[in-house]
mmCIF file of C-alpha atoms in Angstrom:
data_model
loop_
_atom_site.group_PDB
_atom_site.id
_atom_site.type_symbol
_atom_site.label_atom_id
_atom_site.label_comp_id
_atom_site.label_asym_id
_atom_site.label_seq_id
_atom_site.Cartn_x
_atom_site.Cartn_y
_atom_site.Cartn_z
ATOM 1 C CA MET F 1 137.717 157.010 133.830
ATOM 2 C CA GLY F 2 136.020 159.092 131.148
ATOM 3 C CA ALA F 3 132.416 159.990 130.674
ATOM 4 C CA ARG F 4 131.698 156.468 129.501
ATOM 5 C CA GLY F 5 133.023 155.048 132.764
ATOM 6 C CA LYS F 6 131.074 157.570 134.811
ATOM 7 C CA SER F 7 127.850 156.541 133.071
ATOM 8 C CA MET F 8 128.091 153.004 134.405
ATOM 9 C CA ASP F 9 125.515 152.092 137.045
ATOM 10 C CA THR F 10 127.257 151.895 140.450
ATOM 11 C CA HIS F 11 124.216 151.240 142.649
ATOM 12 C CA PRO F 12 124.837 148.064 144.634
ATOM 13 C CA GLU F 13 121.249 146.877 144.208
ATOM 14 C CA ARG F 14 121.519 147.077 140.421
ATOM 15 C CA ALA F 15 124.996 145.584 140.390
ATOM 16 C CA GLY F 16 123.729 142.441 142.025
ATOM 17 C CA ALA F 17 124.752 143.096 145.624
ATOM 18 C CA GLY F 18 122.078 142.595 148.236
ATOM 19 C CA PRO F 19 121.519 144.750 151.308
ATOM 20 C CA GLU F 20 124.161 142.791 153.181
ATOM 21 C CA GLY F 21 126.606 142.512 150.273
ATOM 22 C CA GLN F 22 125.254 139.139 149.171
ATOM 23 C CA HIS F 23 124.995 138.416 145.440
ATOM 24 C CA SER F 24 121.443 138.391 144.026
ATOM 25 C CA PRO F 25 121.216 136.466 140.667
ATOM 26 C CA ALA F 26 117.959 138.147 139.712
ATOM 27 C CA LEU F 27 119.599 141.581 139.900
ATOM 28 C CA ALA F 28 122.850 140.637 138.136
ATOM 29 C CA TYR F 29 121.510 141.752 134.709
ATOM 30 C CA PRO F 30 121.612 145.271 133.256
ATOM 31 C CA VAL F 31 118.578 147.511 133.599
ATOM 32 C CA GLY F 32 115.756 146.420 131.234
ATOM 33 C CA GLN F 33 117.023 142.837 130.806
ATOM 34 C CA HIS F 34 115.855 139.697 132.572
ATOM 35 C CA PRO F 35 117.242 136.174 132.790
ATOM 36 C CA GLN F 36 115.863 133.550 130.380
ATOM 37 C CA LEU F 37 113.725 131.239 132.472
ATOM 38 C CA PRO F 38 112.305 127.883 131.313
ATOM 39 C CA PRO F 39 108.632 127.939 130.251
ATOM 40 C CA PRO F 40 106.083 126.925 132.882
ATOM 41 C CA VAL F 41 105.496 123.205 133.214
ATOM 42 C CA VAL F 42 101.800 123.610 132.423
ATOM 43 C CA GLN F 43 102.605 125.112 128.990
ATOM 44 C CA THR F 44 105.078 122.567 127.649
ATOM 45 C CA GLY F 45 106.073 118.952 128.115
ATOM 46 C CA PRO F 46 103.905 115.951 129.029
ATOM 47 C CA VAL F 47 101.599 117.951 131.316
ATOM 48 C CA ALA F 48 100.735 120.418 128.561
ATOM 49 C CA TRP F 49 100.267 117.600 126.003
ATOM 50 C CA VAL F 50 97.856 115.754 128.285
ATOM 51 C CA ARG F 51 95.912 118.940 129.007
ATOM 52 C CA ASP F 52 95.687 120.019 125.351
ATOM 53 C CA ASN F 53 94.989 116.631 123.773
ATOM 54 C CA LEU F 54 93.064 114.717 126.433
ATOM 55 C CA PHE F 55 91.338 117.348 128.560
ATOM 56 C CA GLY F 56 91.198 120.396 126.294
ATOM 57 C CA SER F 57 87.399 120.561 126.065
ATOM 58 C CA PRO F 58 84.342 118.814 127.528
ATOM 59 C CA LEU F 59 84.153 116.597 124.441
ATOM 60 C CA ASP F 60 87.834 115.658 124.806
ATOM 61 C CA ILE F 61 87.256 114.804 128.471
ATOM 62 C CA ALA F 62 84.254 112.600 127.619
ATOM 63 C CA MET F 63 86.143 110.762 124.859
ATOM 64 C CA THR F 64 89.172 110.309 127.129
ATOM 65 C CA MET F 65 87.014 108.794 129.826
ATOM 66 C CA CYS F 66 85.349 106.440 127.344
ATOM 67 C CA VAL F 67 88.690 105.248 125.980
ATOM 68 C CA ALA F 68 90.043 104.808 129.503
ATOM 69 C CA TRP F 69 86.978 102.735 130.417
ATOM 70 C CA LEU F 70 87.406 100.553 127.317
ATOM 71 C CA LEU F 71 91.080 99.980 128.089
ATOM 72 C CA TYR F 72 90.263 99.165 131.698
ATOM 73 C CA THR F 73 87.608 96.711 130.556
ATOM 74 C CA LEU F 74 89.423 94.983 127.656
ATOM 75 C CA LEU F 75 93.147 95.254 128.346
ATOM 76 C CA PRO F 76 93.445 93.284 131.629
ATOM 77 C CA PRO F 77 91.557 90.218 130.268
ATOM 78 C CA PHE F 78 93.678 90.256 127.110
ATOM 79 C CA ILE F 79 96.915 90.483 129.096
ATOM 80 C CA ASP F 80 95.736 87.642 131.320
ATOM 81 C CA TRP F 81 94.818 85.489 128.293
ATOM 82 C CA ALA F 82 97.873 86.327 126.157
ATOM 83 C CA PHE F 83 100.707 86.506 128.700
ATOM 84 C CA VAL F 84 99.706 85.359 132.174
ATOM 85 C CA LYS F 85 97.957 82.152 131.083
ATOM 86 C CA GLY F 86 99.506 81.931 127.611
ATOM 87 C CA THR F 87 101.830 79.080 126.657
ATOM 88 C CA LEU F 88 105.048 79.754 124.753
ATOM 89 C CA PHE F 89 106.809 76.392 124.937
ATOM 90 C CA GLY F 90 105.673 73.014 123.711
ATOM 91 C CA GLN F 91 105.128 70.979 120.573
ATOM 92 C CA SER F 92 101.390 70.299 120.473
ATOM 93 C CA ARG F 93 98.051 71.635 121.641
ATOM 94 C CA GLN F 94 98.154 69.292 124.635
ATOM 95 C CA ASP F 95 101.077 71.314 126.018
ATOM 96 C CA CYS F 96 98.976 74.515 126.135
ATOM 97 C CA ASN F 97 96.904 75.932 128.961
ATOM 98 C CA PRO F 98 93.238 75.638 127.869
ATOM 99 C CA ASP F 99 92.424 78.962 129.576
ATOM 100 C CA GLY F 100 95.151 80.962 127.806
ATOM 101 C CA ALA F 101 96.668 81.632 124.417
ATOM 102 C CA CYS F 102 98.465 78.755 122.714
ATOM 103 C CA TRP F 103 101.408 80.541 121.089
ATOM 104 C CA VAL F 104 102.904 77.115 120.451
ATOM 105 C CA PHE F 105 100.637 77.031 117.396
ATOM 106 C CA LEU F 106 102.501 79.954 115.859
ATOM 107 C CA LYS F 107 105.911 78.559 116.782
ATOM 108 C CA VAL F 108 105.262 75.116 115.302
ATOM 109 C CA ARG F 109 103.727 76.539 112.112
ATOM 110 C CA PHE F 110 106.116 79.487 111.779
ATOM 111 C CA ASP F 111 107.830 78.290 108.592
ATOM 112 C CA GLN F 112 104.480 77.632 106.962
ATOM 113 C CA PHE F 113 103.194 81.091 107.879
ATOM 114 C CA VAL F 114 106.272 82.729 106.363
ATOM 115 C CA TYR F 115 106.989 80.550 103.304
ATOM 116 C CA GLY F 116 103.721 78.727 102.674
ATOM 117 C CA PHE F 117 104.325 75.255 101.245
ATOM 118 C CA TYR F 118 107.673 76.218 99.719
ATOM 119 C CA PRO F 119 110.182 73.338 100.120
ATOM 120 C CA ALA F 120 112.063 73.666 103.404
ATOM 121 C CA GLY F 121 115.426 73.033 101.797
ATOM 122 C CA ASP F 122 114.938 75.955 99.397
ATOM 123 C CA HIS F 123 113.930 78.630 101.888
ATOM 124 C CA TRP F 124 117.285 80.282 101.253
ATOM 125 C CA ARG F 125 116.031 81.254 97.785
ATOM 126 C CA VAL F 126 113.145 83.204 99.294
ATOM 127 C CA ASN F 127 115.462 84.767 101.881
ATOM 128 C CA LEU F 128 117.963 85.816 99.217
ATOM 129 C CA THR F 129 115.220 87.384 97.090
ATOM 130 C CA ALA F 130 113.876 89.260 100.110
ATOM 131 C CA ALA F 131 117.383 90.445 101.030
ATOM 132 C CA ILE F 132 118.013 91.797 97.510
ATOM 133 C CA LEU F 133 114.636 93.567 97.575
ATOM 134 C CA ALA F 134 115.388 95.070 100.994
ATOM 135 C CA VAL F 135 118.788 96.360 99.853
ATOM 136 C CA LEU F 136 117.291 97.919 96.724
ATOM 137 C CA GLY F 137 114.564 99.505 98.819
ATOM 138 C CA LEU F 138 117.079 101.005 101.221
ATOM 139 C CA LEU F 139 119.234 102.341 98.398
ATOM 140 C CA PHE F 140 116.213 103.879 96.683
ATOM 141 C CA PHE F 141 114.371 105.358 99.667
ATOM 142 C CA VAL F 142 117.286 106.498 101.834
ATOM 143 C CA PRO F 143 118.142 110.143 101.053
ATOM 144 C CA ARG F 144 121.521 111.196 99.626
ATOM 145 C CA VAL F 145 122.179 107.863 97.933
ATOM 146 C CA PRO F 146 123.498 108.612 94.419
ATOM 147 C CA TYR F 147 122.376 107.033 91.131
ATOM 148 C CA LYS F 148 118.755 106.544 92.186
ATOM 149 C CA GLY F 149 117.746 106.413 88.525
ATOM 150 C CA VAL F 150 120.074 103.480 87.927
ATOM 151 C CA ILE F 151 118.746 101.758 91.054
ATOM 152 C CA ALA F 152 115.138 102.236 89.915
ATOM 153 C CA LEU F 153 115.942 100.943 86.426
ATOM 154 C CA PHE F 154 117.709 97.902 87.884
ATOM 155 C CA SER F 155 114.771 97.240 90.222
ATOM 156 C CA LEU F 156 112.230 97.361 87.394
ATOM 157 C CA THR F 157 114.156 95.398 84.770
ATOM 158 C CA VAL F 158 116.868 93.147 86.228
ATOM 159 C CA PHE F 159 115.501 92.346 89.672
ATOM 160 C CA PRO F 160 112.250 90.729 88.393
ATOM 161 C CA VAL F 161 114.350 88.349 86.285
ATOM 162 C CA ILE F 162 116.572 87.486 89.260
ATOM 163 C CA ALA F 163 113.518 86.973 91.486
ATOM 164 C CA TYR F 164 111.828 84.758 88.897
ATOM 165 C CA VAL F 165 114.923 82.566 88.489
ATOM 166 C CA LEU F 166 115.405 82.232 92.254
ATOM 167 C CA LEU F 167 111.783 81.618 93.181
ATOM 168 C CA VAL F 168 110.580 79.488 90.266
ATOM 169 C CA GLY F 169 113.846 77.698 89.533
ATOM 170 C CA GLY F 170 114.200 75.093 86.825
ATOM 171 C CA VAL F 171 117.539 76.557 85.666
ATOM 172 C CA PHE F 172 121.110 76.646 86.986
ATOM 173 C CA GLY F 173 120.474 73.492 88.988
ATOM 174 C CA LEU F 174 117.634 75.027 91.011
ATOM 175 C CA GLU F 175 114.653 72.800 91.684
ATOM 176 C CA HIS F 176 111.432 73.941 90.019
ATOM 177 C CA VAL F 177 108.870 75.145 92.566
ATOM 178 C CA GLU F 178 105.300 75.595 91.366
ATOM 179 C CA THR F 179 103.479 78.771 92.352
ATOM 180 C CA PRO F 180 100.638 76.887 94.153
ATOM 181 C CA LYS F 181 103.251 76.016 96.791
ATOM 182 C CA TRP F 182 103.934 79.695 97.491
ATOM 183 C CA GLY F 183 102.160 81.331 100.410
ATOM 184 C CA GLY F 184 102.344 83.118 103.728
ATOM 185 C CA VAL F 185 104.069 86.426 104.374
ATOM 186 C CA PHE F 186 106.337 85.809 101.405
ATOM 187 C CA LEU F 187 103.407 85.715 98.985
ATOM 188 C CA THR F 188 101.685 88.702 100.605
ATOM 189 C CA VAL F 189 104.803 90.831 100.154
ATOM 190 C CA LEU F 190 105.313 89.597 96.596
ATOM 191 C CA VAL F 191 101.767 90.417 95.468
ATOM 192 C CA SER F 192 101.843 93.755 97.304
ATOM 193 C CA VAL F 193 105.103 94.903 95.711
ATOM 194 C CA ALA F 194 104.044 93.814 92.215
ATOM 195 C CA GLY F 195 100.618 95.423 92.614
ATOM 196 C CA ILE F 196 102.058 98.701 93.942
ATOM 197 C CA VAL F 197 104.550 99.043 91.087
ATOM 198 C CA LEU F 198 101.976 98.257 88.403
ATOM 199 C CA ALA F 199 99.238 100.390 89.987
ATOM 200 C CA LEU F 200 101.489 103.426 90.467
ATOM 201 C CA ALA F 201 102.919 103.329 86.940
ATOM 202 C CA LEU F 202 99.554 102.745 85.264
ATOM 203 C CA GLY F 203 97.816 105.197 87.613
ATOM 204 C CA ILE F 204 100.106 108.053 86.560
ATOM 205 C CA VAL F 205 99.449 107.265 82.896
ATOM 206 C CA LEU F 206 95.688 107.163 83.471
ATOM 207 C CA ALA F 207 95.740 110.437 85.403
ATOM 208 C CA LEU F 208 97.622 112.187 82.609
ATOM 209 C CA GLY F 209 95.364 110.585 80.019
ATOM 210 C CA ARG F 210 92.208 111.723 81.799
ATOM 211 C CA GLN F 211 93.450 115.330 81.667
ATOM 212 C CA SER F 212 94.643 115.008 78.086
ATOM 213 C CA PRO F 213 93.314 117.622 75.631
ATOM 214 C CA LEU F 214 92.643 114.789 73.143
ATOM 215 C CA PRO F 215 88.994 113.718 73.594
ATOM 216 C CA ILE F 216 89.575 110.072 72.600
ATOM 217 C CA ILE F 217 92.372 109.494 75.123
ATOM 218 C CA SER F 218 90.533 111.377 77.855
ATOM 219 C CA SER F 219 87.320 109.418 77.248
ATOM 220 C CA ILE F 220 89.069 106.027 77.285
ATOM 221 C CA CYS F 221 90.931 106.780 80.517
ATOM 222 C CA THR F 222 87.827 108.214 82.182
ATOM 223 C CA ALA F 223 85.715 105.220 81.184
ATOM 224 C CA TYR F 224 88.325 102.787 82.516
ATOM 225 C CA ILE F 225 88.678 104.606 85.844
ATOM 226 C CA GLU F 226 84.945 104.942 86.421
ATOM 227 C CA PHE F 227 84.201 101.359 85.409
ATOM 228 C CA VAL F 228 86.858 99.841 87.657
ATOM 229 C CA ARG F 229 85.866 101.980 90.630
ATOM 230 C CA ALA F 230 82.246 100.916 90.183
ATOM 231 C CA VAL F 231 82.942 97.195 90.773
ATOM 232 C CA PRO F 232 84.345 95.463 93.877
ATOM 233 C CA PHE F 233 87.873 94.130 93.986
ATOM 234 C CA ILE F 234 86.733 90.536 94.357
ATOM 235 C CA THR F 235 84.953 90.799 90.987
ATOM 236 C CA ILE F 236 88.219 91.722 89.284
ATOM 237 C CA LEU F 237 89.972 88.824 91.010
ATOM 238 C CA PHE F 238 87.340 86.329 89.861
ATOM 239 C CA MET F 239 87.513 87.687 86.310
ATOM 240 C CA ALA F 240 91.320 87.448 86.315
ATOM 241 C CA SER F 241 91.174 83.923 87.731
ATOM 242 C CA VAL F 242 88.250 82.446 85.790
ATOM 243 C CA MET F 243 87.344 84.648 82.819
ATOM 244 C CA LEU F 244 90.749 85.824 81.595
ATOM 245 C CA PRO F 245 91.940 82.339 80.472
ATOM 246 C CA LEU F 246 88.889 82.118 78.194
ATOM 247 C CA PHE F 247 90.047 85.138 76.192
ATOM 248 C CA LEU F 248 93.651 84.031 75.768
ATOM 249 C CA PRO F 249 94.785 82.458 72.465
ATOM 250 C CA GLU F 250 94.835 78.699 72.295
ATOM 251 C CA GLY F 251 97.982 77.268 73.804
ATOM 252 C CA VAL F 252 98.669 80.395 75.878
ATOM 253 C CA SER F 253 98.172 80.160 79.630
ATOM 254 C CA LEU F 254 99.092 82.311 82.584
ATOM 255 C CA GLU F 255 99.682 81.192 86.136
ATOM 256 C CA LYS F 256 96.847 81.963 88.532
ATOM 257 C CA LEU F 257 99.233 83.954 90.714
ATOM 258 C CA LEU F 258 100.358 86.066 87.754
ATOM 259 C CA ARG F 259 96.737 86.716 86.789
ATOM 260 C CA ALA F 260 95.994 87.775 90.365
ATOM 261 C CA MET F 261 98.947 90.191 90.342
ATOM 262 C CA ILE F 262 97.796 91.716 87.064
ATOM 263 C CA GLY F 263 94.227 92.028 88.333
ATOM 264 C CA THR F 264 95.431 93.660 91.546
ATOM 265 C CA GLY F 265 97.519 96.198 89.675
ATOM 266 C CA LEU F 266 94.785 97.000 87.136
ATOM 267 C CA PHE F 267 92.159 97.493 89.847
ATOM 268 C CA TRP F 268 94.151 99.757 92.139
ATOM 269 C CA ALA F 269 95.546 101.733 89.205
ATOM 270 C CA ALA F 270 92.131 103.408 88.910
ATOM 271 C CA TYR F 271 92.272 104.595 92.512
ATOM 272 C CA MET F 272 95.903 105.600 92.135
ATOM 273 C CA ALA F 273 94.969 107.634 89.061
ATOM 274 C CA GLU F 274 92.404 109.633 91.040
ATOM 275 C CA ALA F 275 94.954 110.339 93.779
ATOM 276 C CA VAL F 276 97.465 111.587 91.215
ATOM 277 C CA ARG F 277 94.779 113.599 89.410
ATOM 278 C CA GLY F 278 94.028 115.377 92.669
ATOM 279 C CA GLY F 279 97.661 116.472 92.817
ATOM 280 C CA LEU F 280 97.560 117.619 89.210
ATOM 281 C CA GLN F 281 94.467 119.723 89.828
ATOM 282 C CA ALA F 282 95.992 121.239 92.973
ATOM 283 C CA LEU F 283 98.855 122.639 90.896
ATOM 284 C CA PRO F 284 98.366 126.294 89.841
ATOM 285 C CA ARG F 285 97.750 126.869 86.160
ATOM 286 C CA GLY F 286 100.753 129.167 86.086
ATOM 287 C CA GLN F 287 103.081 126.184 86.384
ATOM 288 C CA TYR F 288 101.788 124.768 83.093
ATOM 289 C CA GLU F 289 102.034 128.175 81.439
ATOM 290 C CA ALA F 290 105.550 128.738 82.782
ATOM 291 C CA ALA F 291 106.692 125.409 81.368
ATOM 292 C CA SER F 292 105.262 126.345 77.953
ATOM 293 C CA ALA F 293 106.809 129.822 78.159
ATOM 294 C CA ILE F 294 110.342 128.449 78.461
ATOM 295 C CA GLY F 295 109.816 126.208 75.431
ATOM 296 C CA LEU F 296 109.263 122.813 77.064
ATOM 297 C CA ASN F 297 107.117 120.327 75.182
ATOM 298 C CA TYR F 298 104.373 118.282 76.842
ATOM 299 C CA TRP F 299 106.520 115.388 78.057
ATOM 300 C CA LYS F 300 109.343 117.568 79.342
ATOM 301 C CA SER F 301 106.973 119.881 81.182
ATOM 302 C CA MET F 302 105.247 116.904 82.768
ATOM 303 C CA SER F 303 108.514 115.189 83.689
ATOM 304 C CA PHE F 304 110.391 118.183 85.067
ATOM 305 C CA ILE F 305 107.757 120.699 86.161
ATOM 306 C CA VAL F 306 104.280 119.268 86.700
ATOM 307 C CA LEU F 307 104.616 115.683 87.942
ATOM 308 C CA PRO F 308 107.329 116.322 90.589
ATOM 309 C CA GLN F 309 105.066 118.902 92.228
ATOM 310 C CA ALA F 310 101.815 116.991 91.699
ATOM 311 C CA LEU F 311 103.195 113.783 93.188
ATOM 312 C CA LYS F 312 104.288 115.678 96.299
ATOM 313 C CA HIS F 313 100.727 116.907 96.774
ATOM 314 C CA SER F 314 99.438 113.377 96.140
ATOM 315 C CA ILE F 315 101.549 111.584 98.762
ATOM 316 C CA PRO F 316 98.712 111.143 101.321
ATOM 317 C CA GLY F 317 96.295 109.823 98.692
ATOM 318 C CA ILE F 318 98.898 107.538 97.125
ATOM 319 C CA MET F 319 99.887 106.086 100.491
ATOM 320 C CA ASN F 320 96.239 105.572 101.412
ATOM 321 C CA THR F 321 95.759 103.579 98.199
ATOM 322 C CA ILE F 322 98.907 101.534 98.831
ATOM 323 C CA ILE F 323 97.785 100.635 102.351
ATOM 324 C CA SER F 324 94.370 99.578 101.050
ATOM 325 C CA LEU F 325 96.052 97.441 98.386
ATOM 326 C CA VAL F 326 98.218 95.662 100.962
ATOM 327 C CA LYS F 327 95.253 94.900 103.223
ATOM 328 C CA ASP F 328 93.087 93.686 100.336
ATOM 329 C CA THR F 329 95.635 91.018 99.404
ATOM 330 C CA THR F 330 93.763 88.899 101.974
ATOM 331 C CA LEU F 331 90.992 88.511 99.374
ATOM 332 C CA LEU F 332 93.302 86.300 97.310
ATOM 333 C CA LEU F 333 92.183 83.464 99.574
ATOM 334 C CA LEU F 334 88.809 83.482 97.790
ATOM 335 C CA ILE F 335 90.427 82.391 94.520
ATOM 336 C CA GLY F 336 92.591 79.703 96.100
ATOM 337 C CA ILE F 337 95.827 81.641 96.690
ATOM 338 C CA PHE F 338 97.090 81.085 100.242
ATOM 339 C CA GLU F 339 98.611 84.373 101.329
ATOM 340 C CA LEU F 340 99.167 85.083 105.036
ATOM 341 C CA LEU F 341 95.533 85.035 106.169
ATOM 342 C CA GLY F 342 94.734 82.033 103.977
ATOM 343 C CA ILE F 343 97.660 80.008 105.255
ATOM 344 C CA VAL F 344 96.725 80.801 108.870
ATOM 345 C CA GLN F 345 93.130 79.718 108.299
ATOM 346 C CA ALA F 346 94.306 76.514 106.598
ATOM 347 C CA ALA F 347 96.603 75.734 109.542
ATOM 348 C CA ALA F 348 93.861 76.459 112.098
ATOM 349 C CA ALA F 349 91.577 73.997 110.275
ATOM 350 C CA ASP F 350 94.009 71.180 111.081
ATOM 351 C CA PRO F 351 92.297 68.815 113.587
ATOM 352 C CA LYS F 352 95.445 68.942 115.723
ATOM 353 C CA TRP F 353 95.033 72.700 116.208
ATOM 354 C CA LEU F 354 91.271 73.236 116.164
ATOM 355 C CA GLY F 355 90.355 76.313 118.171
ATOM 356 C CA ASN F 356 93.639 78.170 117.680
ATOM 357 C CA TYR F 357 92.354 80.537 115.020
ATOM 358 C CA VAL F 358 92.340 83.427 117.527
ATOM 359 C CA GLU F 359 96.108 83.280 117.979
ATOM 360 C CA GLY F 360 96.503 83.153 114.200
ATOM 361 C CA TYR F 361 94.268 86.181 113.668
ATOM 362 C CA VAL F 362 96.193 88.118 116.311
ATOM 363 C CA ALA F 363 99.456 87.328 114.505
ATOM 364 C CA VAL F 364 97.975 88.341 111.127
ATOM 365 C CA ALA F 365 96.663 91.602 112.582
ATOM 366 C CA LEU F 366 100.083 92.368 114.079
ATOM 367 C CA VAL F 367 101.899 91.706 110.789
ATOM 368 C CA PHE F 368 99.544 93.894 108.773
ATOM 369 C CA PHE F 369 99.699 96.598 111.429
ATOM 370 C CA LEU F 370 103.495 96.661 111.234
ATOM 371 C CA PHE F 371 103.396 96.837 107.428
ATOM 372 C CA CYS F 372 100.741 99.555 107.215
ATOM 373 C CA PHE F 373 101.937 101.621 110.168
ATOM 374 C CA GLY F 374 105.498 101.543 108.854
ATOM 375 C CA MET F 375 104.374 102.772 105.434
ATOM 376 C CA SER F 376 102.252 105.487 107.033
ATOM 377 C CA ARG F 377 105.160 106.763 109.115
ATOM 378 C CA TYR F 378 107.437 106.729 106.100
ATOM 379 C CA SER F 379 104.941 108.802 104.098
ATOM 380 C CA GLN F 380 104.802 111.375 106.903
ATOM 381 C CA GLN F 381 108.581 111.617 106.966
ATOM 382 C CA LEU F 382 108.593 111.907 103.184
ATOM 383 C CA GLU F 383 106.115 114.791 103.337
ATOM 384 C CA LYS F 384 108.312 116.622 105.849
ATOM 385 C CA ARG F 385 111.451 116.007 103.823
ATOM 386 C CA LEU F 386 109.876 117.204 100.591
ATOM 387 C CA ASP F 387 108.212 120.114 102.393
ATOM 388 C CA THR F 388 104.889 119.705 100.642
ATOM 389 C CA GLY F 389 103.453 122.731 102.415
ATOM 390 C CA TYR F 390 105.887 125.083 100.683
#
């Protein structure tokens, strides 16, 4: 062999042969190179997570011990009440164990908790409306689905008409169902979706108006935002329910549910506007100047340059407002609209089920937790997908 072959290392120790000719894996690599070993267990995996997050400092250790003590104190009695002594099967309160949870209450009243007092034979109309809404939501929020603009336009224009015809009826042979019969989860979702759409659309307009260079528009938007944020939500609901009909022209009336939806959207639009305004202020001034430099007018620069970036920065604030809106739909009970919490309280007041309000509150808490936690997780995934930190 040539000089290249002579330069090869022929020492048996370096070639991987041991003193007795046995192969040594640690020495089977060229000089200066080492095998890639897995990281130590204490630096990665569950052990490292527990050490860093639960026992990383004296304060973390104290808080971990407090939480562990609370779980040890509260969790076993709850498990004993809810599962060990709880009753799942039966038709009345007499079938339940008096020392445990009576889940029979939820099973017997399940349709009422979901649909309110909507006629049982027409539940398919609510289910069909919910299915259409779910499909539109999946098409709009799932990435890589084409024609999202068409889907959004259909959702904002055609779907409300379809939902109104299905839910209210009175046409095409559908029985007319009055809105006072609506309730439960169905009504909570309906008010939440309507309030979110109205609050987000109006909130963006108010945020842009508050930053408008025109003093009149800026003053009007600022006054509206500050006034609404200075009063509690229940005040707006009472005004929409009691005071608004007094200002309508003679012969014109709006359903109480519609007034509540409008009041919900108008109230939370002020908070949504502040969340969007935070995103607008976080945007560097150079973005506005760059849009003007390439000849874009105000609306084009806002549509294509400013708002897409500002809304990305505003995702946490917007989602926080949406979650608050969903939870505050429980206040509709105070104006006589039986959403989920109201319908559960009405059912627990039945003499046949007196004392079962705890099971109802647990079910309401679980439903709202699923709604709010799901929206929170989606917002986190949306932030990662849009790469808001870039």
